[in-house]
Amino acid sequence: MPFEQRVQGALQRILASREWTEPQRRWLTRIAKQLRQKLVVDRPALDQRLFGDWGGFDVQITDYH
């Protein structure tokens, strides 16, 4: 199975595993998108465009504390 399909399948299983808030669903979806583009999801990746447009690492982390 191609890696992209594996990531998408994993995302669907995670999203179906419980009730997520809308910000959490967006966050998980962005992580999956980042994984499809680049296998590394680290702090610099979270501050780049895909996540940076939403405030980057710091904003995302404060949403869940």
Short mmCIF file of N, CA and C in Angstrom, two decimals:
data_model
loop_
_atom_site.label_atom_id
_atom_site.label_comp_id
_atom_site.label_asym_id
_atom_site.label_seq_id
_atom_site.Cartn_x
_atom_site.Cartn_y
_atom_site.Cartn_z
N MET A 1 0.86 -1.17 0.00
CA MET A 1 0.00 0.00 0.00
C MET A 1 0.90 1.24 0.00
N PRO A 2 0.63 2.21 -0.86
CA PRO A 2 1.42 3.44 -0.90
C PRO A 2 1.37 4.17 0.45
N PHE A 3 2.47 4.85 0.75
CA PHE A 3 2.60 5.55 2.03
C PHE A 3 1.47 6.55 2.23
N GLU A 4 1.12 7.30 1.18
CA GLU A 4 0.04 8.29 1.31
C GLU A 4 -1.26 7.65 1.77
N GLN A 5 -1.58 6.49 1.22
CA GLN A 5 -2.80 5.79 1.61
C GLN A 5 -2.70 5.28 3.05
N ARG A 6 -1.52 4.86 3.46
CA ARG A 6 -1.34 4.41 4.84
C ARG A 6 -1.57 5.55 5.81
N VAL A 7 -1.04 6.73 5.49
CA VAL A 7 -1.23 7.90 6.35
C VAL A 7 -2.71 8.27 6.40
N GLN A 8 -3.37 8.28 5.25
CA GLN A 8 -4.79 8.64 5.21
C GLN A 8 -5.63 7.63 6.01
N GLY A 9 -5.31 6.36 5.88
CA GLY A 9 -6.03 5.34 6.64
C GLY A 9 -5.82 5.50 8.13
N ALA A 10 -4.58 5.79 8.52
CA ALA A 10 -4.28 6.01 9.94
C ALA A 10 -5.04 7.22 10.47
N LEU A 11 -5.08 8.28 9.68
CA LEU A 11 -5.82 9.48 10.09
C LEU A 11 -7.30 9.15 10.29
N GLN A 12 -7.88 8.42 9.37
CA GLN A 12 -9.30 8.07 9.48
C GLN A 12 -9.56 7.23 10.73
N ARG A 13 -8.66 6.30 11.03
CA ARG A 13 -8.83 5.48 12.24
C ARG A 13 -8.71 6.34 13.50
N ILE A 14 -7.77 7.26 13.50
CA ILE A 14 -7.60 8.14 14.66
C ILE A 14 -8.83 9.02 14.85
N LEU A 15 -9.30 9.62 13.75
CA LEU A 15 -10.47 10.50 13.84
C LEU A 15 -11.71 9.74 14.29
N ALA A 16 -11.82 8.47 13.91
CA ALA A 16 -12.98 7.66 14.29
C ALA A 16 -12.86 7.07 15.69
N SER A 17 -11.68 7.17 16.29
CA SER A 17 -11.44 6.51 17.58
C SER A 17 -12.12 7.19 18.76
N ARG A 18 -12.49 8.46 18.60
CA ARG A 18 -13.13 9.20 19.68
C ARG A 18 -13.73 10.47 19.12
N GLU A 19 -14.40 11.22 19.97
CA GLU A 19 -14.92 12.52 19.54
C GLU A 19 -13.82 13.56 19.73
N TRP A 20 -13.45 14.21 18.66
CA TRP A 20 -12.41 15.24 18.69
C TRP A 20 -13.09 16.60 18.52
N THR A 21 -12.51 17.62 19.15
CA THR A 21 -13.00 18.97 18.90
C THR A 21 -12.58 19.37 17.49
N GLU A 22 -13.22 20.38 16.95
CA GLU A 22 -12.86 20.82 15.60
C GLU A 22 -11.40 21.28 15.52
N PRO A 23 -10.89 22.06 16.49
CA PRO A 23 -9.46 22.41 16.42
C PRO A 23 -8.56 21.17 16.46
N GLN A 24 -8.91 20.16 17.24
CA GLN A 24 -8.12 18.94 17.29
C GLN A 24 -8.16 18.21 15.95
N ARG A 25 -9.32 18.15 15.32
CA ARG A 25 -9.46 17.50 14.01
C ARG A 25 -8.59 18.21 12.98
N ARG A 26 -8.62 19.54 13.00
CA ARG A 26 -7.79 20.30 12.05
C ARG A 26 -6.31 20.03 12.29
N TRP A 27 -5.92 20.01 13.57
CA TRP A 27 -4.52 19.74 13.94
C TRP A 27 -4.09 18.37 13.45
N LEU A 28 -4.88 17.34 13.70
CA LEU A 28 -4.56 15.99 13.26
C LEU A 28 -4.49 15.90 11.74
N THR A 29 -5.40 16.58 11.07
CA THR A 29 -5.41 16.58 9.60
C THR A 29 -4.15 17.26 9.06
N ARG A 30 -3.73 18.35 9.69
CA ARG A 30 -2.50 19.03 9.26
C ARG A 30 -1.27 18.15 9.47
N ILE A 31 -1.24 17.44 10.59
CA ILE A 31 -0.11 16.53 10.85
C ILE A 31 -0.05 15.46 9.76
N ALA A 32 -1.20 14.90 9.41
CA ALA A 32 -1.23 13.88 8.35
C ALA A 32 -0.75 14.47 7.02
N LYS A 33 -1.19 15.69 6.72
CA LYS A 33 -0.76 16.34 5.48
C LYS A 33 0.75 16.54 5.48
N GLN A 34 1.29 16.97 6.61
CA GLN A 34 2.73 17.17 6.74
C GLN A 34 3.47 15.84 6.55
N LEU A 35 2.95 14.77 7.13
CA LEU A 35 3.59 13.46 6.99
C LEU A 35 3.61 13.01 5.54
N ARG A 36 2.54 13.31 4.80
CA ARG A 36 2.52 12.93 3.38
C ARG A 36 3.56 13.72 2.59
N GLN A 37 3.83 14.96 3.00
CA GLN A 37 4.80 15.80 2.30
C GLN A 37 6.23 15.54 2.73
N LYS A 38 6.40 15.31 4.02
CA LYS A 38 7.74 15.18 4.60
C LYS A 38 7.60 14.30 5.84
N LEU A 39 8.45 13.30 5.97
CA LEU A 39 8.30 12.34 7.05
C LEU A 39 8.58 12.91 8.43
N VAL A 40 9.17 14.10 8.51
CA VAL A 40 9.51 14.68 9.80
C VAL A 40 8.47 15.71 10.21
N VAL A 41 7.94 15.55 11.41
CA VAL A 41 7.03 16.56 11.96
C VAL A 41 7.67 17.01 13.27
N ASP A 42 8.51 18.05 13.16
CA ASP A 42 9.19 18.60 14.32
C ASP A 42 8.78 20.06 14.49
N ARG A 43 9.32 20.71 15.49
CA ARG A 43 8.91 22.09 15.76
C ARG A 43 9.13 23.01 14.56
N PRO A 44 10.29 22.96 13.88
CA PRO A 44 10.44 23.82 12.70
C PRO A 44 9.36 23.53 11.64
N ALA A 45 9.01 22.27 11.46
CA ALA A 45 7.96 21.94 10.48
C ALA A 45 6.62 22.54 10.92
N LEU A 46 6.37 22.57 12.22
CA LEU A 46 5.11 23.11 12.73
C LEU A 46 5.04 24.62 12.63
N ASP A 47 6.18 25.28 12.45
CA ASP A 47 6.20 26.73 12.29
C ASP A 47 6.20 27.15 10.82
N GLN A 48 6.30 26.18 9.91
CA GLN A 48 6.29 26.49 8.48
C GLN A 48 4.87 26.73 8.01
N ARG A 49 4.71 26.96 6.73
CA ARG A 49 3.46 27.43 6.15
C ARG A 49 2.22 26.65 6.57
N LEU A 50 2.23 25.34 6.44
CA LEU A 50 1.04 24.56 6.72
C LEU A 50 0.48 24.82 8.11
N PHE A 51 1.35 24.94 9.09
CA PHE A 51 0.94 25.21 10.46
C PHE A 51 1.12 26.68 10.82
N GLY A 52 2.11 27.31 10.24
CA GLY A 52 2.40 28.71 10.53
C GLY A 52 1.23 29.63 10.20
N ASP A 53 0.50 29.27 9.14
CA ASP A 53 -0.68 30.07 8.77
C ASP A 53 -1.73 30.07 9.88
N TRP A 54 -1.66 29.09 10.77
CA TRP A 54 -2.60 28.97 11.88
C TRP A 54 -1.97 29.36 13.20
N GLY A 55 -0.77 29.94 13.15
CA GLY A 55 -0.12 30.41 14.36
C GLY A 55 1.09 29.61 14.78
N GLY A 56 1.36 28.50 14.09
CA GLY A 56 2.55 27.72 14.38
C GLY A 56 2.45 26.90 15.65
N PHE A 57 3.58 26.39 16.07
CA PHE A 57 3.68 25.48 17.21
C PHE A 57 3.07 26.07 18.47
N ASP A 58 3.44 27.27 18.83
CA ASP A 58 3.01 27.84 20.11
C ASP A 58 1.49 27.98 20.21
N VAL A 59 0.84 28.42 19.17
CA VAL A 59 -0.61 28.58 19.22
C VAL A 59 -1.27 27.22 19.31
N GLN A 60 -0.80 26.25 18.54
CA GLN A 60 -1.42 24.93 18.53
C GLN A 60 -1.31 24.27 19.91
N ILE A 61 -0.18 24.38 20.54
CA ILE A 61 0.02 23.74 21.84
C ILE A 61 -0.90 24.37 22.89
N THR A 62 -1.06 25.69 22.85
CA THR A 62 -1.90 26.34 23.87
C THR A 62 -3.36 25.97 23.71
N ASP A 63 -3.78 25.51 22.53
CA ASP A 63 -5.17 25.11 22.32
C ASP A 63 -5.53 23.88 23.16
N TYR A 64 -4.54 23.12 23.61
CA TYR A 64 -4.82 21.82 24.25
C TYR A 64 -4.36 21.74 25.68
N HIS A 65 -4.07 22.86 26.29
CA HIS A 65 -3.68 22.86 27.72
C HIS A 65 -4.81 23.42 28.56
#
